[in-house]
PDB file of C-alpha atoms in Angstrom:
ATOM      1  CA  MET M   1       0.000   0.000   0.000  1.00  0.00           C
ATOM      2  CA  ILE M   2       1.360   3.387  -0.974  1.00  0.00           C
ATOM      3  CA  GLY M   3      -0.483   6.272   0.578  1.00  0.00           C
ATOM      4  CA  LYS M   4      -0.262  10.003   0.871  1.00  0.00           C
ATOM      5  CA  TYR M   5       0.407  10.729   4.507  1.00  0.00           C
ATOM      6  CA  LYS M   6       0.320  14.047   6.273  1.00  0.00           C
ATOM      7  CA  VAL M   7       3.592  14.949   8.022  1.00  0.00           C
ATOM      8  CA  ILE M   8       3.153  16.396  11.517  1.00  0.00           C
ATOM      9  CA  THR M   9       5.887  17.711  13.816  1.00  0.00           C
ATOM     10  CA  LEU M  10       5.248  17.600  17.548  1.00  0.00           C
ATOM     11  CA  CYS M  11       6.266  20.744  19.427  1.00  0.00           C
ATOM     12  CA  GLY M  12       6.185  21.552  23.121  1.00  0.00           C
ATOM     13  CA  SER M  13       8.126  21.429  26.327  1.00  0.00           C
ATOM     14  CA  THR M  14      10.224  18.289  26.603  1.00  0.00           C
ATOM     15  CA  LYS M  15       9.151  17.988  30.230  1.00  0.00           C
ATOM     16  CA  PHE M  16       5.937  16.450  28.816  1.00  0.00           C
ATOM     17  CA  ASN M  17       7.631  13.199  27.784  1.00  0.00           C
ATOM     18  CA  GLU M  18       4.570  10.986  28.337  1.00  0.00           C
ATOM     19  CA  GLU M  19       2.300  13.280  26.340  1.00  0.00           C
ATOM     20  CA  PHE M  20       4.776  13.366  23.447  1.00  0.00           C
ATOM     21  CA  LEU M  21       4.854   9.559  23.301  1.00  0.00           C
ATOM     22  CA  LYS M  22       1.070   9.229  23.600  1.00  0.00           C
ATOM     23  CA  GLU M  23       0.369  11.779  20.851  1.00  0.00           C
ATOM     24  CA  GLN M  24       3.083  10.358  18.602  1.00  0.00           C
ATOM     25  CA  GLU M  25       1.422   6.954  18.813  1.00  0.00           C
ATOM     26  CA  ARG M  26      -2.124   8.319  18.348  1.00  0.00           C
ATOM     27  CA  LEU M  27      -1.245  10.476  15.355  1.00  0.00           C
ATOM     28  CA  THR M  28       0.759   7.663  13.740  1.00  0.00           C
ATOM     29  CA  LEU M  29      -2.130   5.205  14.109  1.00  0.00           C
ATOM     30  CA  GLU M  30      -4.397   7.825  12.494  1.00  0.00           C
ATOM     31  CA  GLY M  31      -2.199   7.552   9.388  1.00  0.00           C
ATOM     32  CA  ASN M  32       0.245  10.436   9.814  1.00  0.00           C
ATOM     33  CA  ILE M  33       4.021  10.563   9.612  1.00  0.00           C
ATOM     34  CA  VAL M  34       5.066  12.057  12.936  1.00  0.00           C
ATOM     35  CA  LEU M  35       8.338  13.891  13.588  1.00  0.00           C
ATOM     36  CA  SER M  36       9.183  14.475  17.214  1.00  0.00           C
ATOM     37  CA  VAL M  37      11.974  15.324  19.581  1.00  0.00           C
ATOM     38  CA  VAL M  38      14.584  12.627  20.090  1.00  0.00           C
ATOM     39  CA  MET M  39      16.023  13.874  23.356  1.00  0.00           C
ATOM     40  CA  PHE M  40      13.911  15.137  26.202  1.00  0.00           C
ATOM     41  CA  THR M  41      16.354  17.881  27.182  1.00  0.00           C
ATOM     42  CA  HIS M  42      14.466  18.933  30.340  1.00  0.00           C
ATOM     43  CA  GLN M  43      15.371  15.538  31.748  1.00  0.00           C
ATOM     44  CA  LYS M  44      19.023  16.121  30.876  1.00  0.00           C
ATOM     45  CA  GLU M  45      19.373  19.651  32.228  1.00  0.00           C
ATOM     46  CA  GLY M  46      22.970  20.823  32.131  1.00  0.00           C
ATOM     47  CA  VAL M  47      24.122  17.949  29.913  1.00  0.00           C
ATOM     48  CA  PHE M  48      24.109  19.837  26.614  1.00  0.00           C
ATOM     49  CA  SER M  49      26.282  22.780  25.681  1.00  0.00           C
ATOM     50  CA  GLU M  50      24.658  25.960  24.412  1.00  0.00           C
ATOM     51  CA  VAL M  51      25.962  25.127  20.922  1.00  0.00           C
ATOM     52  CA  THR M  52      24.289  21.708  21.025  1.00  0.00           C
ATOM     53  CA  LYS M  53      21.023  23.196  22.307  1.00  0.00           C
ATOM     54  CA  LYS M  54      21.017  25.732  19.437  1.00  0.00           C
ATOM     55  CA  MET M  55      21.699  22.928  16.951  1.00  0.00           C
ATOM     56  CA  LEU M  56      18.794  20.849  18.328  1.00  0.00           C
ATOM     57  CA  ASP M  57      16.473  23.878  18.150  1.00  0.00           C
ATOM     58  CA  ASP M  58      17.514  24.529  14.543  1.00  0.00           C
ATOM     59  CA  MET M  59      17.037  20.867  13.617  1.00  0.00           C
ATOM     60  CA  HIS M  60      13.522  21.007  15.038  1.00  0.00           C
ATOM     61  CA  LYS M  61      12.732  23.982  12.789  1.00  0.00           C
ATOM     62  CA  ARG M  62      14.000  21.970   9.814  1.00  0.00           C
ATOM     63  CA  LYS M  63      11.468  19.280  10.829  1.00  0.00           C
ATOM     64  CA  ILE M  64       8.788  21.971  10.737  1.00  0.00           C
ATOM     65  CA  ASP M  65       9.998  22.938   7.240  1.00  0.00           C
ATOM     66  CA  ILE M  66       9.247  19.456   5.893  1.00  0.00           C
ATOM     67  CA  SER M  67       5.931  19.131   7.766  1.00  0.00           C
ATOM     68  CA  ASP M  68       2.409  19.903   6.687  1.00  0.00           C
ATOM     69  CA  GLU M  69       1.511  21.035  10.187  1.00  0.00           C
ATOM     70  CA  ILE M  70       2.604  21.074  13.817  1.00  0.00           C
ATOM     71  CA  PHE M  71       0.879  19.669  16.875  1.00  0.00           C
ATOM     72  CA  VAL M  72       1.636  21.556  20.077  1.00  0.00           C
ATOM     73  CA  ILE M  73       1.854  19.596  23.330  1.00  0.00           C
ATOM     74  CA  ASN M  74       0.616  22.321  25.679  1.00  0.00           C
ATOM     75  CA  LYS M  75      -0.355  20.352  28.783  1.00  0.00           C
ATOM     76  CA  GLY M  76      -2.099  22.605  31.281  1.00  0.00           C
ATOM     77  CA  GLY M  77      -1.933  25.367  28.664  1.00  0.00           C
ATOM     78  CA  TYR M  78       1.841  25.666  29.123  1.00  0.00           C
ATOM     79  CA  ILE M  79       3.798  27.058  26.168  1.00  0.00           C
ATOM     80  CA  GLY M  80       7.424  27.992  26.818  1.00  0.00           C
ATOM     81  CA  SER M  81       9.619  30.379  24.865  1.00  0.00           C
ATOM     82  CA  SER M  82      11.091  27.714  22.534  1.00  0.00           C
ATOM     83  CA  THR M  83       7.635  26.415  21.695  1.00  0.00           C
ATOM     84  CA  LYS M  84       6.354  29.971  21.105  1.00  0.00           C
ATOM     85  CA  SER M  85       9.233  30.428  18.678  1.00  0.00           C
ATOM     86  CA  GLU M  86       8.294  27.202  16.869  1.00  0.00           C
ATOM     87  CA  ILE M  87       4.628  28.232  16.640  1.00  0.00           C
ATOM     88  CA  GLU M  88       5.614  31.624  15.209  1.00  0.00           C
ATOM     89  CA  TYR M  89       7.983  29.942  12.755  1.00  0.00           C
ATOM     90  CA  ALA M  90       5.334  27.462  11.614  1.00  0.00           C
ATOM     91  CA  THR M  91       2.687  30.167  11.243  1.00  0.00           C
ATOM     92  CA  LYS M  92       5.059  32.433   9.312  1.00  0.00           C
ATOM     93  CA  ASN M  93       5.759  29.544   6.946  1.00  0.00           C
ATOM     94  CA  GLY M  94       2.104  28.695   6.334  1.00  0.00           C
ATOM     95  CA  LYS M  95       1.914  25.563   8.470  1.00  0.00           C
ATOM     96  CA  LYS M  96      -1.301  24.569  10.210  1.00  0.00           C
ATOM     97  CA  VAL M  97      -1.043  24.618  14.027  1.00  0.00           C
ATOM     98  CA  ASN M  98      -3.070  22.295  16.258  1.00  0.00           C
ATOM     99  CA  TYR M  99      -2.970  22.080  20.048  1.00  0.00           C
ATOM    100  CA  LEU M 100      -3.374  19.303  22.594  1.00  0.00           C
ATOM    101  CA  GLU M 101      -5.369  21.692  24.808  1.00  0.00           C
ATOM    102  CA  ASN M 102      -7.333  24.701  23.598  1.00  0.00           C
TER     103      ASN M 102
END
């Protein structure tokens, strides 16, 4: 089977590890290609250099570039500064933005 699948990038605070995994699974089973974070940096505070953190942030924006839309993990309505930047970037580049919580 060859299908046309929507590509969705998950965005949000990496402190919401469980929510990322749950939504990644749900969206995949709905027939989407899901791009997500690989490292939950909030759980590894102080491990990464500033250069590495900037690289990871830039790589995430490249994921947004190849996506049709983003899905924001905003548990409890929380949206941090990195996620705000990703939402602005996605919006500026014509990507649809959906949220876990409205």
